[in-house]
Coordinates of C-alpha atoms in Angstrom, one line a residue:
X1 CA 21.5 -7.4 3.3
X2 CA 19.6 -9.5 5.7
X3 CA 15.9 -8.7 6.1
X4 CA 16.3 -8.3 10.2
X5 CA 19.3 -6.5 9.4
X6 CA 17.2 -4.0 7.6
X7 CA 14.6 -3.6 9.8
X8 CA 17.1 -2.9 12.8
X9 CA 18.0 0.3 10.3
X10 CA 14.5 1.2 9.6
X11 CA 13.6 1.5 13.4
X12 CA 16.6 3.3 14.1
X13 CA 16.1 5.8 11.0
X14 CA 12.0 6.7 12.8
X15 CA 13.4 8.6 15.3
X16 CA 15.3 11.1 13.5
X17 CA 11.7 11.7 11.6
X18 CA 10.3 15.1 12.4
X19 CA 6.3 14.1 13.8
X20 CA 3.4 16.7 13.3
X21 CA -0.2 15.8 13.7
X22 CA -2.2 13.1 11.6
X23 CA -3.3 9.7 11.6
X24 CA -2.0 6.8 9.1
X25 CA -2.3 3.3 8.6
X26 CA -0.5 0.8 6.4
X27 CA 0.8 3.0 3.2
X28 CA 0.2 3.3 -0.5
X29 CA 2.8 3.4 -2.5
X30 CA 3.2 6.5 -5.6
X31 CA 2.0 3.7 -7.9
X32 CA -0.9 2.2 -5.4
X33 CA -2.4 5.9 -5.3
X34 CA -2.2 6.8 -8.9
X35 CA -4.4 3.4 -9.8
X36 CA -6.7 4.5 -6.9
X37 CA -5.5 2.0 -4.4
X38 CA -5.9 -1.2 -7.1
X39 CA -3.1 -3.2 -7.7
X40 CA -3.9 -6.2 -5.1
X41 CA -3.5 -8.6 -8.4
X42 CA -0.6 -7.0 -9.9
X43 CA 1.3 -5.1 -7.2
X44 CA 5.0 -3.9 -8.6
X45 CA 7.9 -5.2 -6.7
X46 CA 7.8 -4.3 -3.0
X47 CA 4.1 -3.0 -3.1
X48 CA 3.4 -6.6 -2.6
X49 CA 4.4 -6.3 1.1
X50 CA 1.2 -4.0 1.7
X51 CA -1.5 -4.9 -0.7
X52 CA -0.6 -9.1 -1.2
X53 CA 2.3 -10.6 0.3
X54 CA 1.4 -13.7 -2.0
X55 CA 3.0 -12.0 -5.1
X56 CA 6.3 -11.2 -3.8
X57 CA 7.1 -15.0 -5.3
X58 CA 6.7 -13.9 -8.9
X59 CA 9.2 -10.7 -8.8
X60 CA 12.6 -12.7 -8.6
X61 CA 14.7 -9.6 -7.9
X62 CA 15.9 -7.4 -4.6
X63 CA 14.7 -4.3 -4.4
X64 CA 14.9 -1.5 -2.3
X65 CA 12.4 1.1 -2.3
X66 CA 11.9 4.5 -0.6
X67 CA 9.3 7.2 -0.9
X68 CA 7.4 10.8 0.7
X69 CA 4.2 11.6 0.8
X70 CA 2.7 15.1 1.5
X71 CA -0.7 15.9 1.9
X72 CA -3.3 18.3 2.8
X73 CA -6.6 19.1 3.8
X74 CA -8.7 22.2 3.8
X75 CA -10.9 21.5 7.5
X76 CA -11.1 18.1 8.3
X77 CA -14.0 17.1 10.4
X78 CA -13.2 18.0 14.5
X79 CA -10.6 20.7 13.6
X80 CA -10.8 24.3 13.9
X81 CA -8.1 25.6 11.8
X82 CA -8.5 26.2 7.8
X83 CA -5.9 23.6 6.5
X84 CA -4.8 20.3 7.8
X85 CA -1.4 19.1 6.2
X86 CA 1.3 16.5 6.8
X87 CA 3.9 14.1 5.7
X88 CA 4.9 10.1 5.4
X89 CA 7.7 8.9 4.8
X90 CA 8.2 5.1 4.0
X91 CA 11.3 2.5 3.3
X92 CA 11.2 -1.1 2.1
X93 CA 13.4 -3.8 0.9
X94 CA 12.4 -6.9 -0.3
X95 CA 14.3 -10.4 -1.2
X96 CA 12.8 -12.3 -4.3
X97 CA 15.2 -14.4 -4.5
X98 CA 15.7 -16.6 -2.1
X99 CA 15.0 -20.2 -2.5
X100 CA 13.8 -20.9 0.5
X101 CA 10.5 -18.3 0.6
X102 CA 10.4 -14.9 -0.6
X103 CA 10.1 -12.1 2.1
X104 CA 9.9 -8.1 2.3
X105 CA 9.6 -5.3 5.4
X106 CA 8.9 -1.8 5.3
X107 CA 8.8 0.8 7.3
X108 CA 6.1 4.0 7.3
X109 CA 6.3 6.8 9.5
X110 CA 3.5 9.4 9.5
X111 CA 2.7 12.4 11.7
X112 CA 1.2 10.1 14.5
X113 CA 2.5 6.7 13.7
X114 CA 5.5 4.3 13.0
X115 CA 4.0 1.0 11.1
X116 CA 6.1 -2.3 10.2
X117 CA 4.9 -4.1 7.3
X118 CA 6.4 -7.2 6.9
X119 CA 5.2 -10.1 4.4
X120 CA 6.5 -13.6 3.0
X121 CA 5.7 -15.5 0.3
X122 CA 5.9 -18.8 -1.2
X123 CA 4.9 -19.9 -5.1
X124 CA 4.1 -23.6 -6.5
X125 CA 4.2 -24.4 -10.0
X126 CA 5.1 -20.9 -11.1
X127 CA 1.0 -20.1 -11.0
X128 CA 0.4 -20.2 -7.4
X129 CA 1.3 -18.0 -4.7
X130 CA 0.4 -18.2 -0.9
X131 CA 1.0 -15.3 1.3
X132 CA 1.0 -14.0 4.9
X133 CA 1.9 -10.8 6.4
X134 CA 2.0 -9.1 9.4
X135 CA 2.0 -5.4 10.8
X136 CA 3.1 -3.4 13.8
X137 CA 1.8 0.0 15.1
X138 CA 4.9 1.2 17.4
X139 CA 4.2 3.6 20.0
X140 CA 4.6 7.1 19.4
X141 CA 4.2 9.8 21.5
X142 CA 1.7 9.9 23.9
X143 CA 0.2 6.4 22.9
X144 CA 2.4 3.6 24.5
X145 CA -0.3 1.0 22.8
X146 CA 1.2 -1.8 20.2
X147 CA -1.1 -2.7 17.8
X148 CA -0.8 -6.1 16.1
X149 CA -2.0 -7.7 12.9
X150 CA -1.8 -9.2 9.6
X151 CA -2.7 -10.1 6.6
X152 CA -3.2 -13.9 4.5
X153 CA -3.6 -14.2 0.2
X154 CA -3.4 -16.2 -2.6
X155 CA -2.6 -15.2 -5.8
X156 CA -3.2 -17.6 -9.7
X157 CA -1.6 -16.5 -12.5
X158 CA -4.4 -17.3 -14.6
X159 CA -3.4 -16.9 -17.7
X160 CA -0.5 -14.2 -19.6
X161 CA -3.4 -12.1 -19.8
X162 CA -5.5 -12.9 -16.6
X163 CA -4.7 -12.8 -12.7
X164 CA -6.5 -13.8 -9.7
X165 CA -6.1 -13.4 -5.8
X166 CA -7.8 -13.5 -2.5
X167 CA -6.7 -11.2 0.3
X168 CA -8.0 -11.2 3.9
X169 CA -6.1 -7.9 5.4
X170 CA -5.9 -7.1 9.0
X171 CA -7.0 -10.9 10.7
X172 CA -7.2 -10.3 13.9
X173 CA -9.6 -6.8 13.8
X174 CA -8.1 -6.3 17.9
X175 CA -10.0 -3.6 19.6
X176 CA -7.2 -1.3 19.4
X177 CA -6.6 -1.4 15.8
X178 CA -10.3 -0.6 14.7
X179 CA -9.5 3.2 16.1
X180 CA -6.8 3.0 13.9
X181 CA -8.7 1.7 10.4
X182 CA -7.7 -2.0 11.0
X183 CA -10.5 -3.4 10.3
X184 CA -11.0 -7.1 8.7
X185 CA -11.7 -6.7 4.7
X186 CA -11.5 -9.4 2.5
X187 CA -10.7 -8.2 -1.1
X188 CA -10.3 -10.1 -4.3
X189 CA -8.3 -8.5 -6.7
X190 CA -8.3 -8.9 -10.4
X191 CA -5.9 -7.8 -12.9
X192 CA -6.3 -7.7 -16.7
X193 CA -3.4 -7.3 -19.7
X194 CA -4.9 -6.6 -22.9
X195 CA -2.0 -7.1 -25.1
X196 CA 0.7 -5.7 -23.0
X197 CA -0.4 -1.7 -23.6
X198 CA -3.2 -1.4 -21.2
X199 CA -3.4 -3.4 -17.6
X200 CA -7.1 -3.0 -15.4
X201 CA -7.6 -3.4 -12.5
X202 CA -10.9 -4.0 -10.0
X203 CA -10.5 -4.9 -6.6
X204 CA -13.8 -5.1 -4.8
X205 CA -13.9 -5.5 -1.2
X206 CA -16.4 -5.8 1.9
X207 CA -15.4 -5.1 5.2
X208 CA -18.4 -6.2 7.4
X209 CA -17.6 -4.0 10.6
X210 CA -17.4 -0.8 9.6
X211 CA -21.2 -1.2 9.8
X212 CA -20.4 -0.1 13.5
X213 CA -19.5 3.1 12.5
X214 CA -22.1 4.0 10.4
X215 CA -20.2 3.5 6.7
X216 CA -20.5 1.3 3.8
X217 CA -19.2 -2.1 4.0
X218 CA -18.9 -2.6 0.4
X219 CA -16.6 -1.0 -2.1
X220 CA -14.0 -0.9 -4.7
X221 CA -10.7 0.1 -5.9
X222 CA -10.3 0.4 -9.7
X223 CA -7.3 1.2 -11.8
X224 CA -5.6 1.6 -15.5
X225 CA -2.2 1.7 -16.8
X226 CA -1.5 2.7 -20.3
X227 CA 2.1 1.8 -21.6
X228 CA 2.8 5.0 -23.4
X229 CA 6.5 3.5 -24.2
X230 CA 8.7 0.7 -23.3
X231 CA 8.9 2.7 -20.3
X232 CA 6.9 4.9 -19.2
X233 CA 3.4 4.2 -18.1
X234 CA 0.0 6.8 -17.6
X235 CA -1.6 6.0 -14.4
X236 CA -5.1 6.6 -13.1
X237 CA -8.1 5.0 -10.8
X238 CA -10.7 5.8 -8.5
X239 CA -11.8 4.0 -5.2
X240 CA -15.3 4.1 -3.4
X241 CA -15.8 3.3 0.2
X242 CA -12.3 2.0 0.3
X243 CA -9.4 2.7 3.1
X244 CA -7.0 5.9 2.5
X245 CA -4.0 5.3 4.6
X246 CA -2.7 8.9 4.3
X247 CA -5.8 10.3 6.0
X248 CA -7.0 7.1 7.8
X249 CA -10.1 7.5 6.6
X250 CA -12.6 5.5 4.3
X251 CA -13.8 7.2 1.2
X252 CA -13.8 7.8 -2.4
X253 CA -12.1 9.8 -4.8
X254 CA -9.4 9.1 -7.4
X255 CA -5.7 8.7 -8.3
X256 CA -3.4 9.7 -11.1
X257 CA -0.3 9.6 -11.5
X258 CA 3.2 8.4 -13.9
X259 CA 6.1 5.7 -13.1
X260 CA 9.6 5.5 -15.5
X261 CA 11.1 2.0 -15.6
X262 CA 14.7 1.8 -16.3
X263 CA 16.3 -1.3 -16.2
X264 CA 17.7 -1.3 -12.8
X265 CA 15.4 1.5 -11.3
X266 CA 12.1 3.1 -11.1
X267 CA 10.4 6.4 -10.8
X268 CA 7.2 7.0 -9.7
X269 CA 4.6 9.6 -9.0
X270 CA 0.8 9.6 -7.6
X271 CA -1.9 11.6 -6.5
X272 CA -4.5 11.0 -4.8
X273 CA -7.7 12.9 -3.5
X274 CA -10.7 12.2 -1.6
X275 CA -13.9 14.0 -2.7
X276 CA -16.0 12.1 0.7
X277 CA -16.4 12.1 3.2
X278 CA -14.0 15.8 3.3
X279 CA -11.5 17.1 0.8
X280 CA -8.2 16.0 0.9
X281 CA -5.1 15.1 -1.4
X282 CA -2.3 13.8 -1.0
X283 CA 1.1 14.1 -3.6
X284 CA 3.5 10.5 -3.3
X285 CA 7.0 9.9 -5.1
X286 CA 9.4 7.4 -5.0
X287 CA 12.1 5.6 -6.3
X288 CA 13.2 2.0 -6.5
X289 CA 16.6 0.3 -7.0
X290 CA 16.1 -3.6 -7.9
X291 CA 18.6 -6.2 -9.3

């Protein structure tokens, strides 16, 4: 199936999506939240469309991905009820296979929002990858604003047990998308495989304008995998002063969480809770079908 093709469907699936009341930005996929938003180095199949569009050239496969998200809150900052709660829900496809350059979209509806992720890719000399992406806030509701931006990375595959890449996420930082958590961060992400059982992850990142709004520009997202069996992995991470689309906030906390690889599809599961600036946590599964 065609990538435009796809979207045209994704588009047309968002309004027959209930809305409530939240905010969103971007998305983390059941395996992004479980390593604590990490990943950047290593992301699985189409998590490459939101964390580094530069590795979709090393996944030769299409995959099609889809996944929910619930979360909720006990009094979030501004609101006078006792629990805040919601929903995402989020599609993707991506096309690793294509000779030409490698290219994904997704599609993330939230209680307030309807994002378009899209990303391409191209690799050289099977150790370097080069990346850009861009992504669409749609109107919804009461907002008629479209929000444009994107992303840019470069990934090395430094070695079979060492991996490397730069990522400068949201570009343009437009006045309407800081409201919305787009604000420029430039991240470097590192991933480590210590002999195929245990994978690390540290991605720290500075994003120098949220100075403006009185938070740490520095932070971090770390994360571990442990390879239980041939297929079935243990997840966990924790994030400081980093971005958490389900609640648009910046914060810390941590993730945990499982995935099941089969050989033609995947399970997975996260969670993921913010201890700062409020409580929140948020419970993410999926499934992906590649080939």
């Amino acid at each position: 199936m065609r990538i435009t093709s796809f979207l045209s469907v994704l588009l047309g699936i968002s309004y027959f999506l209930t809305p409530s009341a939240s905010f969103a930005s971007d998305y983390h996929s059941p395996r992004t939240a479980a390593i604590g938003g990490a990943g950047h180095a290593g992301p699985l199949l189409n998590d490459s469309i939101y964390l580094n569009p530069s590795f979709g050239s090393f996944m030769p496969a299409y995959s099609l991905s889809g996944n929910y998200l619930y979360y909720s809150s006990p009094r979030p900052p501004g609101q006078d009820y006792d629990e805040h709660h919601g929903h995402m829900a989020n599609v993707s496809v991506q096309d690793g296979r294509s000779e030409l350059f490698q290219a994904g979209v997704g599609f993330t509806q939230s209680d307030s929002a309807r994002i378009v992720n899209i990303g391409a890719s191209k690799a050289f000399m099977q150790r370097y990858g080069v990346g850009i992406g861009a992504k669409l806030l749609l109107p919804f509701h009461d907002d008629r604003t479209l929000v444009k931006d994107g992303m840019a990375s470069f990934s090395l595959i430094a070695s079979d047990w060492a991996q490397i890449v730069g990522v400068v996420d949201n570009i343009l930082e437009t006045k309407d998308g800081k409201p919305r958590g787009l604000y420029r961060e430039y991240i470097l992400g590192t991933k480590f495989n210590i002999q195929s059982m245990i994978l690390l992850y540290f991605d720290p990142h500075i994003a120098p304008s949220v100075s403006e709004i009185g938070q740490p520009s520095f932070g971090h997202e770390s994360g571990v995998e442990f390879t239980l069996m041939s297929d079935l992995l243990l997840r966990g991470g924790i994030f400081r002063d980093a971005h958490v689309p389900f609640a648009n906030v910046r914060g810390s906390g941590y993730g945990l969480g499982f995935g099941w690889l089969a050989p033609r599809i995947s399970f997975d599961f996260g969670m993921s809770r913010i201890s700062t600036p409020f409580i929140a946590t948020a419970y993410n599964m999926g499934m992906t079908v590649y080939f």
